[in-house]
C-alpha atoms as a printed R data frame, in Angstrom:
    type eleno elety resid chain resno       x       y       z
1   ATOM     1    CA   UNK     A     1  -4.131 -12.189 -21.555
2   ATOM     2    CA   UNK     A     2  -6.360 -11.777 -18.359
3   ATOM     3    CA   UNK     A     3  -7.581 -14.648 -16.012
4   ATOM     4    CA   UNK     A     4 -10.787 -14.918 -14.425
5   ATOM     5    CA   UNK     A     5 -11.271 -13.325 -11.287
6   ATOM     6    CA   UNK     A     6  -7.875 -11.187 -11.607
7   ATOM     7    CA   UNK     A     7  -7.735  -7.383 -11.086
8   ATOM     8    CA   UNK     A     8  -4.662  -6.814 -13.207
9   ATOM     9    CA   UNK     A     9  -2.437  -8.299 -15.607
10  ATOM    10    CA   UNK     A    10   0.371  -7.981 -13.216
11  ATOM    11    CA   UNK     A    11  -1.535 -10.208 -10.770
12  ATOM    12    CA   UNK     A    12  -1.086 -13.325 -12.754
13  ATOM    13    CA   UNK     A    13   2.648 -13.471 -12.212
14  ATOM    14    CA   UNK     A    14   4.006 -15.282  -9.704
15  ATOM    15    CA   UNK     A    15   3.686 -14.172  -6.134
16  ATOM    16    CA   UNK     A    16   7.700 -13.902  -5.761
17  ATOM    17    CA   UNK     A    17   7.595 -11.440  -8.819
18  ATOM    18    CA   UNK     A    18   4.788  -9.451  -7.168
19  ATOM    19    CA   UNK     A    19   6.530  -9.333  -3.458
20  ATOM    20    CA   UNK     A    20   9.893  -8.397  -4.810
21  ATOM    21    CA   UNK     A    21   8.341  -5.594  -6.970
22  ATOM    22    CA   UNK     A    22   6.329  -4.064  -4.374
23  ATOM    23    CA   UNK     A    23   9.265  -4.712  -1.924
24  ATOM    24    CA   UNK     A    24  11.585  -2.966  -4.442
25  ATOM    25    CA   UNK     A    25   9.522   0.509  -4.629
26  ATOM    26    CA   UNK     A    26   8.811   0.571  -0.847
27  ATOM    27    CA   UNK     A    27  12.522   0.019   0.012
28  ATOM    28    CA   UNK     A    28  13.757   2.542  -2.576
29  ATOM    29    CA   UNK     A    29  11.146   5.154  -1.383
30  ATOM    30    CA   UNK     A    30  11.367   4.516   2.152
31  ATOM    31    CA   UNK     A    31  15.387   5.089   2.758
32  ATOM    32    CA   UNK     A    32  16.000   8.315   1.164
33  ATOM    33    CA   UNK     A    33  15.086  11.674   1.716
34  ATOM    34    CA   UNK     A    34  15.798  13.002  -1.734
35  ATOM    35    CA   UNK     A    35  12.800  14.930  -3.067
36  ATOM    36    CA   UNK     A    36  13.247  14.168  -6.554
37  ATOM    37    CA   UNK     A    37  13.441  10.457  -5.908
38  ATOM    38    CA   UNK     A    38  10.336  10.757  -3.444
39  ATOM    39    CA   UNK     A    39   8.369  13.068  -6.133
40  ATOM    40    CA   UNK     A    40   9.227  10.414  -8.800
41  ATOM    41    CA   UNK     A    41   7.689   7.584  -6.836
42  ATOM    42    CA   UNK     A    42   5.053   9.667  -5.687
43  ATOM    43    CA   UNK     A    43   4.006  10.123  -9.486
44  ATOM    44    CA   UNK     A    44   4.622   6.534 -10.612
45  ATOM    45    CA   UNK     A    45   2.657   5.097  -7.793
46  ATOM    46    CA   UNK     A    46  -0.280   7.612  -8.787
47  ATOM    47    CA   UNK     A    47   0.009   6.245 -12.429
48  ATOM    48    CA   UNK     A    48  -0.017   2.839 -11.379
49  ATOM    49    CA   UNK     A    49  -2.754   3.296  -8.950
50  ATOM    50    CA   UNK     A    50  -4.764   5.008 -11.971
51  ATOM    51    CA   UNK     A    51  -4.192   2.268 -14.233
52  ATOM    52    CA   UNK     A    52  -4.791  -0.771 -12.441
53  ATOM    53    CA   UNK     A    53  -8.873  -0.436 -12.543
54  ATOM    54    CA   UNK     A    54  -9.083   2.096  -9.866
55  ATOM    55    CA   UNK     A    55  -9.776   5.195 -12.106
56  ATOM    56    CA   UNK     A    56 -12.858   5.627  -9.965
57  ATOM    57    CA   UNK     A    57 -11.060   6.131  -6.811
58  ATOM    58    CA   UNK     A    58  -7.789   8.114  -8.272
59  ATOM    59    CA   UNK     A    59  -9.285  11.508  -7.235
60  ATOM    60    CA   UNK     A    60 -10.435  10.590  -3.820
61  ATOM    61    CA   UNK     A    61  -6.825   9.142  -3.232
62  ATOM    62    CA   UNK     A    62  -4.901  12.236  -4.107
63  ATOM    63    CA   UNK     A    63  -7.520  14.333  -2.031
64  ATOM    64    CA   UNK     A    64  -7.206  11.942   1.000
65  ATOM    65    CA   UNK     A    65  -3.371  12.710   0.849
66  ATOM    66    CA   UNK     A    66  -3.266  16.110   0.985
67  ATOM    67    CA   UNK     A    67  -4.431  16.426   4.674
68  ATOM    68    CA   UNK     A    68  -1.411  14.291   5.641
69  ATOM    69    CA   UNK     A    69   0.871  16.306   3.835
70  ATOM    70    CA   UNK     A    70  -0.633  19.693   5.672
71  ATOM    71    CA   UNK     A    71  -0.674  17.888   8.862
72  ATOM    72    CA   UNK     A    72   3.288  17.263   8.579
73  ATOM    73    CA   UNK     A    73   4.009  20.526   7.284
74  ATOM    74    CA   UNK     A    74   2.181  22.000  10.314
75  ATOM    75    CA   UNK     A    75   3.573  19.803  12.703
76  ATOM    76    CA   UNK     A    76   7.084  19.857  11.908
77  ATOM    77    CA   UNK     A    77   8.267  23.312  12.861
78  ATOM    78    CA   UNK     A    78   6.684  22.775  16.301
79  ATOM    79    CA   UNK     A    79   9.387  20.064  16.999
80  ATOM    80    CA   UNK     A    80  12.225  21.267  14.874
81  ATOM    81    CA   UNK     A    81  13.561  25.010  14.981
82  ATOM    82    CA   UNK     A    82  16.645  24.180  13.595
83  ATOM    83    CA   UNK     A    83  17.452  26.211  10.061
84  ATOM    84    CA   UNK     A    84  19.137  29.072   8.768
85  ATOM    85    CA   UNK     A    85  16.555  30.655   6.866
86  ATOM    86    CA   UNK     A    86  13.920  32.106   9.692
87  ATOM    87    CA   UNK     A    87  10.503  33.159   8.444
88  ATOM    88    CA   UNK     A    88   8.898  34.400  11.653
89  ATOM    89    CA   UNK     A    89   8.857  33.763  15.366
90  ATOM    90    CA   UNK     A    90   6.121  32.144  17.522
91  ATOM    91    CA   UNK     A    91   6.435  32.762  21.226
92  ATOM    92    CA   UNK     A    92  10.436  33.603  20.736
93  ATOM    93    CA   UNK     A    93  10.576  30.364  18.769
94  ATOM    94    CA   UNK     A    94  12.099  30.522  15.316
95  ATOM    95    CA   UNK     A    95  10.218  28.898  12.418
96  ATOM    96    CA   UNK     A    96  12.498  28.261   9.577
97  ATOM    97    CA   UNK     A    97  11.813  27.546   5.867
98  ATOM    98    CA   UNK     A    98  14.033  24.197   6.271
99  ATOM    99    CA   UNK     A    99  11.648  22.615   8.737
100 ATOM   100    CA   UNK     A   100   8.794  23.275   6.290
101 ATOM   101    CA   UNK     A   101  10.612  22.070   3.582
102 ATOM   102    CA   UNK     A   102  11.315  18.663   5.632
103 ATOM   103    CA   UNK     A   103   7.637  18.516   6.559
104 ATOM   104    CA   UNK     A   104   6.390  18.533   3.127
105 ATOM   105    CA   UNK     A   105   9.081  15.770   2.024
106 ATOM   106    CA   UNK     A   106   7.959  13.763   4.933
107 ATOM   107    CA   UNK     A   107   4.406  14.088   4.213
108 ATOM   108    CA   UNK     A   108   4.698  13.348   0.507
109 ATOM   109    CA   UNK     A   109   6.781  10.335   1.638
110 ATOM   110    CA   UNK     A   110   3.787   9.059   3.988
111 ATOM   111    CA   UNK     A   111   1.441   9.551   1.167
112 ATOM   112    CA   UNK     A   112   3.512   7.404  -1.554
113 ATOM   113    CA   UNK     A   113   4.151   4.610   0.981
114 ATOM   114    CA   UNK     A   114   0.412   4.429   1.523
115 ATOM   115    CA   UNK     A   115  -0.137   4.747  -2.542
116 ATOM   116    CA   UNK     A   116   1.920   1.886  -3.006
117 ATOM   117    CA   UNK     A   117   0.425  -0.421  -0.213
118 ATOM   118    CA   UNK     A   118  -2.891   0.112  -1.818
119 ATOM   119    CA   UNK     A   119  -1.791  -0.867  -4.953
120 ATOM   120    CA   UNK     A   120  -0.273  -3.957  -3.898
121 ATOM   121    CA   UNK     A   121  -3.598  -5.199  -2.503
122 ATOM   122    CA   UNK     A   122  -4.477  -5.713  -6.359
123 ATOM   123    CA   UNK     A   123  -1.253  -7.496  -6.644
124 ATOM   124    CA   UNK     A   124  -0.992  -9.710  -3.696
125 ATOM   125    CA   UNK     A   125  -4.050 -11.373  -2.176
126 ATOM   126    CA   UNK     A   126  -4.497 -13.394   0.842
127 ATOM   127    CA   UNK     A   127  -3.920 -16.828  -1.036
128 ATOM   128    CA   UNK     A   128  -0.419 -15.450  -2.501
129 ATOM   129    CA   UNK     A   129   0.639 -14.304   0.920
130 ATOM   130    CA   UNK     A   130  -0.425 -17.783   2.613
131 ATOM   131    CA   UNK     A   131   1.523 -19.274  -0.468
132 ATOM   132    CA   UNK     A   132   4.725 -17.285   0.139
133 ATOM   133    CA   UNK     A   133   4.868 -17.669   3.946
134 ATOM   134    CA   UNK     A   134   2.948 -20.476   4.690
135 ATOM   135    CA   UNK     A   135   5.936 -22.858   4.528
136 ATOM   136    CA   UNK     A   136   8.388 -20.539   6.253
137 ATOM   137    CA   UNK     A   137   5.974 -19.267   9.076
138 ATOM   138    CA   UNK     A   138   2.469 -20.905   8.575
139 ATOM   139    CA   UNK     A   139   0.912 -18.938  11.430
140 ATOM   140    CA   UNK     A   140   2.069 -15.655  10.338
141 ATOM   141    CA   UNK     A   141   1.043 -16.420   6.533
142 ATOM   142    CA   UNK     A   142  -2.590 -17.332   7.855
143 ATOM   143    CA   UNK     A   143  -2.838 -14.537  10.039
144 ATOM   144    CA   UNK     A   144  -2.106 -11.945   7.150
145 ATOM   145    CA   UNK     A   145  -4.183 -14.141   4.880
146 ATOM   146    CA   UNK     A   146  -7.128 -14.015   7.087
147 ATOM   147    CA   UNK     A   147  -6.580 -10.247   7.707
148 ATOM   148    CA   UNK     A   148  -6.888  -9.293   4.246
149 ATOM   149    CA   UNK     A   149  -9.898 -11.473   3.728
150 ATOM   150    CA   UNK     A   150 -11.755 -10.195   6.815
151 ATOM   151    CA   UNK     A   151 -11.442  -6.517   5.921
152 ATOM   152    CA   UNK     A   152 -13.378  -6.635   2.936
153 ATOM   153    CA   UNK     A   153 -15.579  -9.202   4.396
154 ATOM   154    CA   UNK     A   154 -16.749  -7.330   7.232
155 ATOM   155    CA   UNK     A   155 -17.123  -4.458   5.266
156 ATOM   156    CA   UNK     A   156 -19.460  -6.457   2.687
157 ATOM   157    CA   UNK     A   157 -21.549  -7.826   5.890
158 ATOM   158    CA   UNK     A   158 -22.010  -4.659   7.367
159 ATOM   159    CA   UNK     A   159 -23.364  -3.337   4.121
160 ATOM   160    CA   UNK     A   160 -25.727  -6.256   4.056
161 ATOM   161    CA   UNK     A   161 -26.791  -5.622   7.591
162 ATOM   162    CA   UNK     A   162 -27.332  -2.038   7.007
163 ATOM   163    CA   UNK     A   163 -29.452  -2.495   4.080
164 ATOM   164    CA   UNK     A   164 -31.652  -4.715   5.688
165 ATOM   165    CA   UNK     A   165 -32.101  -2.349   8.676
166 ATOM   166    CA   UNK     A   166 -32.982   0.522   6.284
167 ATOM   167    CA   UNK     A   167 -35.505  -2.116   4.605
168 ATOM   168    CA   UNK     A   168 -37.050  -2.472   7.710
169 ATOM   169    CA   UNK     A   169 -37.408   1.384   8.208
170 ATOM   170    CA   UNK     A   170 -35.084   1.862  11.151
171 ATOM   171    CA   UNK     A   171 -33.125   4.497   9.352
172 ATOM   172    CA   UNK     A   172 -34.194   7.738   8.011
173 ATOM   173    CA   UNK     A   173 -34.877  11.138   8.470
174 ATOM   174    CA   UNK     A   174 -37.885  10.492  11.000
175 ATOM   175    CA   UNK     A   175 -35.505   8.611  13.539
176 ATOM   176    CA   UNK     A   176 -34.199  10.592  16.327
177 ATOM   177    CA   UNK     A   177 -30.276  10.912  16.548
178 ATOM   178    CA   UNK     A   178 -30.244   8.819  19.686
179 ATOM   179    CA   UNK     A   179 -32.370   6.087  18.332
180 ATOM   180    CA   UNK     A   180 -30.147   6.035  15.128
181 ATOM   181    CA   UNK     A   181 -27.136   6.058  17.265
182 ATOM   182    CA   UNK     A   182 -28.529   2.787  19.142
183 ATOM   183    CA   UNK     A   183 -29.385   1.365  15.721
184 ATOM   184    CA   UNK     A   184 -25.482   1.635  14.520
185 ATOM   185    CA   UNK     A   185 -24.549   0.203  17.844
186 ATOM   186    CA   UNK     A   186 -27.115  -2.790  17.326
187 ATOM   187    CA   UNK     A   187 -26.010  -3.422  13.686
188 ATOM   188    CA   UNK     A   188 -22.269  -3.610  15.051
189 ATOM   189    CA   UNK     A   189 -23.436  -6.082  17.686
190 ATOM   190    CA   UNK     A   190 -24.920  -7.940  14.907
191 ATOM   191    CA   UNK     A   191 -21.699  -7.703  12.888
192 ATOM   192    CA   UNK     A   192 -19.531  -9.162  15.741
193 ATOM   193    CA   UNK     A   193 -22.009 -12.043  16.639
194 ATOM   194    CA   UNK     A   194 -22.124 -12.876  12.980
195 ATOM   195    CA   UNK     A   195 -18.162 -12.901  12.658
196 ATOM   196    CA   UNK     A   196 -17.758 -14.723  15.863
197 ATOM   197    CA   UNK     A   197 -19.821 -17.686  14.791
198 ATOM   198    CA   UNK     A   198 -18.305 -17.851  11.231
199 ATOM   199    CA   UNK     A   199 -14.898 -17.967  12.951
200 ATOM   200    CA   UNK     A   200 -15.930 -21.075  14.957
201 ATOM   201    CA   UNK     A   201 -17.157 -22.439  11.410
202 ATOM   202    CA   UNK     A   202 -13.814 -21.780   9.841
203 ATOM   203    CA   UNK     A   203 -11.776 -23.249  12.739
204 ATOM   204    CA   UNK     A   204 -13.765 -26.475  12.727
205 ATOM   205    CA   UNK     A   205 -13.570 -26.594   9.082
206 ATOM   206    CA   UNK     A   206  -9.799 -26.041   8.995
207 ATOM   207    CA   UNK     A   207  -9.448 -28.942  11.695
208 ATOM   208    CA   UNK     A   208 -11.312 -31.006   9.965
209 ATOM   209    CA   UNK     A   209  -9.274 -30.595   6.697
210 ATOM   210    CA   UNK     A   210  -6.092 -31.384   8.637
211 ATOM   211    CA   UNK     A   211  -4.568 -27.874   8.953
212 ATOM   212    CA   UNK     A   212  -1.330 -27.975  11.142
213 ATOM   213    CA   UNK     A   213  -0.765 -31.775  10.758
214 ATOM   214    CA   UNK     A   214   2.588 -33.210   9.668
215 ATOM   215    CA   UNK     A   215   3.214 -33.951   6.353
216 ATOM   216    CA   UNK     A   216   0.087 -32.224   4.941
217 ATOM   217    CA   UNK     A   217   0.396 -30.552   1.481
218 ATOM   218    CA   UNK     A   218  -1.335 -27.359   0.176
219 ATOM   219    CA   UNK     A   219  -2.453 -27.396  -3.480
220 ATOM   220    CA   UNK     A   220  -1.458 -24.276  -5.500
221 ATOM   221    CA   UNK     A   221  -1.249 -22.948  -9.050
222 ATOM   222    CA   UNK     A   222   1.870 -21.239  -8.893
223 ATOM   223    CA   UNK     A   223   4.720 -22.393 -10.956
224 ATOM   224    CA   UNK     A   224   7.808 -20.082 -11.887
225 ATOM   225    CA   UNK     A   225   8.452 -19.530 -15.417
226 ATOM   226    CA   UNK     A   226  11.509 -19.098 -17.174
227 ATOM   227    CA   UNK     A   227  10.688 -15.467 -17.954
228 ATOM   228    CA   UNK     A   228   9.485 -14.654 -14.648
229 ATOM   229    CA   UNK     A   229  12.900 -15.904 -13.296
230 ATOM   230    CA   UNK     A   230  14.396 -13.454 -15.616
231 ATOM   231    CA   UNK     A   231  12.288 -10.647 -14.506
232 ATOM   232    CA   UNK     A   232  13.198 -11.321 -10.889
233 ATOM   233    CA   UNK     A   233  16.882 -11.387 -11.619
234 ATOM   234    CA   UNK     A   234  16.251  -7.851 -13.364
235 ATOM   235    CA   UNK     A   235  14.396  -6.792 -10.553
236 ATOM   236    CA   UNK     A   236  17.077  -7.929  -7.936
237 ATOM   237    CA   UNK     A   237  19.959  -6.172 -10.202
238 ATOM   238    CA   UNK     A   238  18.155  -2.854 -10.330
239 ATOM   239    CA   UNK     A   239  17.339  -2.977  -6.690
240 ATOM   240    CA   UNK     A   240  20.871  -3.656  -5.713
241 ATOM   241    CA   UNK     A   241  21.925  -0.959  -7.910
242 ATOM   242    CA   UNK     A   242  19.900   1.520  -6.739
243 ATOM   243    CA   UNK     A   243  20.679   0.469  -3.137
244 ATOM   244    CA   UNK     A   244  24.375   1.014  -4.039
245 ATOM   245    CA   UNK     A   245  23.874   4.689  -5.372
246 ATOM   246    CA   UNK     A   246  21.754   5.407  -1.793
247 ATOM   247    CA   UNK     A   247  24.233   3.870   0.518
248 ATOM   248    CA   UNK     A   248  27.065   5.256  -0.931
249 ATOM   249    CA   UNK     A   249  25.509   8.825  -0.227
250 ATOM   250    CA   UNK     A   250  25.413   9.687  -3.883
251 ATOM   251    CA   UNK     A   251  21.815  11.204  -3.528
252 ATOM   252    CA   UNK     A   252  21.813  12.412  -0.194
253 ATOM   253    CA   UNK     A   253  19.773  15.799   0.616
254 ATOM   254    CA   UNK     A   254  20.236  17.614   4.003
255 ATOM   255    CA   UNK     A   255  17.744  19.873   5.152
256 ATOM   256    CA   UNK     A   256  19.253  21.210   8.659
257 ATOM   257    CA   UNK     A   257  20.832  23.511   9.221
258 ATOM   258    CA   UNK     A   258  20.573  24.529   5.354
259 ATOM   259    CA   UNK     A   259  19.087  22.612   2.545
260 ATOM   260    CA   UNK     A   260  22.278  20.811   0.484
261 ATOM   261    CA   UNK     A   261  21.639  18.964  -2.525
262 ATOM   262    CA   UNK     A   262  24.174  16.250  -4.085
263 ATOM   263    CA   UNK     A   263  26.815  18.157  -6.307
264 ATOM   264    CA   UNK     A   264  26.657  15.551  -9.074
265 ATOM   265    CA   UNK     A   265  22.515  14.983  -9.963
266 ATOM   266    CA   UNK     A   266  23.489  12.274 -12.655
267 ATOM   267    CA   UNK     A   267  22.901   9.639  -9.774
268 ATOM   268    CA   UNK     A   268  19.846  11.202  -8.381
269 ATOM   269    CA   UNK     A   269  18.624  11.125 -11.884
270 ATOM   270    CA   UNK     A   270  19.760   7.502 -12.526
271 ATOM   271    CA   UNK     A   271  17.923   6.621  -9.218
272 ATOM   272    CA   UNK     A   272  14.648   8.427 -10.411
273 ATOM   273    CA   UNK     A   273  15.088   6.296 -14.035
274 ATOM   274    CA   UNK     A   274  15.176   3.071 -12.102
275 ATOM   275    CA   UNK     A   275  12.447   3.682  -9.877
276 ATOM   276    CA   UNK     A   276  10.227   5.041 -13.005
277 ATOM   277    CA   UNK     A   277  10.986   2.291 -15.326
278 ATOM   278    CA   UNK     A   278  10.508  -0.589 -12.712
279 ATOM   279    CA   UNK     A   279   7.725   1.164 -10.845
280 ATOM   280    CA   UNK     A   280   5.857   1.279 -13.831
281 ATOM   281    CA   UNK     A   281   6.002  -2.441 -14.704
282 ATOM   282    CA   UNK     A   282   2.299  -2.923 -14.133
283 ATOM   283    CA   UNK     A   283   1.475  -0.352 -16.386
284 ATOM   284    CA   UNK     A   284   3.666  -2.078 -19.224
285 ATOM   285    CA   UNK     A   285   1.939  -5.339 -18.359
286 ATOM   286    CA   UNK     A   286  -1.334  -3.805 -18.580
287 ATOM   287    CA   UNK     A   287  -0.575  -2.329 -22.005
288 ATOM   288    CA   UNK     A   288   1.131  -5.686 -23.181
289 ATOM   289    CA   UNK     A   289  -2.188  -7.652 -22.299
290 ATOM   290    CA   UNK     A   290  -4.295  -5.038 -24.071
291 ATOM   291    CA   UNK     A   291  -2.460  -5.147 -27.354
292 ATOM   292    CA   UNK     A   292  -1.389  -8.617 -27.176
């Protein structure tokens, strides 16, 4: 079932489950340059992004990733001319096919990591971060939770300020470009003043509630269920299995000086299967909540 205020069915799980899940997909994605594994991770992250109530941003997300891939493809041959398949020369410097392939893989890797981080914003909010790190590192947990809270808050406040200025007739086609620039700077100044004033009020409120005092307890609604403990165990077992396969070099792919794939592809397909099944966990939760 869905809970009021939650964006995803997977969000109602314990914060430890959400953190281990996003850590699982990020670790597996970032520690290998196997194109099949990275491609599978990108596809799974795109499906998760599409399912968790962000269908309207799906196309924009895909389009925004293309310039990053294009940038890495263009910039990689400039810094690396190692490779056996020479395509052409630029000022007596060889541009190889291997450099382009490596740039494509790096670009897709960056886009995939960004997509997973974007998905994690739906699963892990500032309250969950403070719950997870509040006891271990209270200052760090508070900083992360405030950053996650203030980014959308600043966006909302700026839209409110901008709409008020537009209602006063200070924006429009008749306004000169220089006056429009001054108006944007004025709006930023109002936003900064508003945020500083609010931060002072927040600090006084936290001080009055005894933040930082020894023995102070924090109320929370998170309790680990048996099913969540079992899910954590499954996630950790799958993570350790995939890590062992990767660390043992069973899925290693080399791009320089020539592209070399692993001889036994069964290990590669095994890791792809693991990241596919585990990565789609939020999708399974959405389907379970919908048809339960």
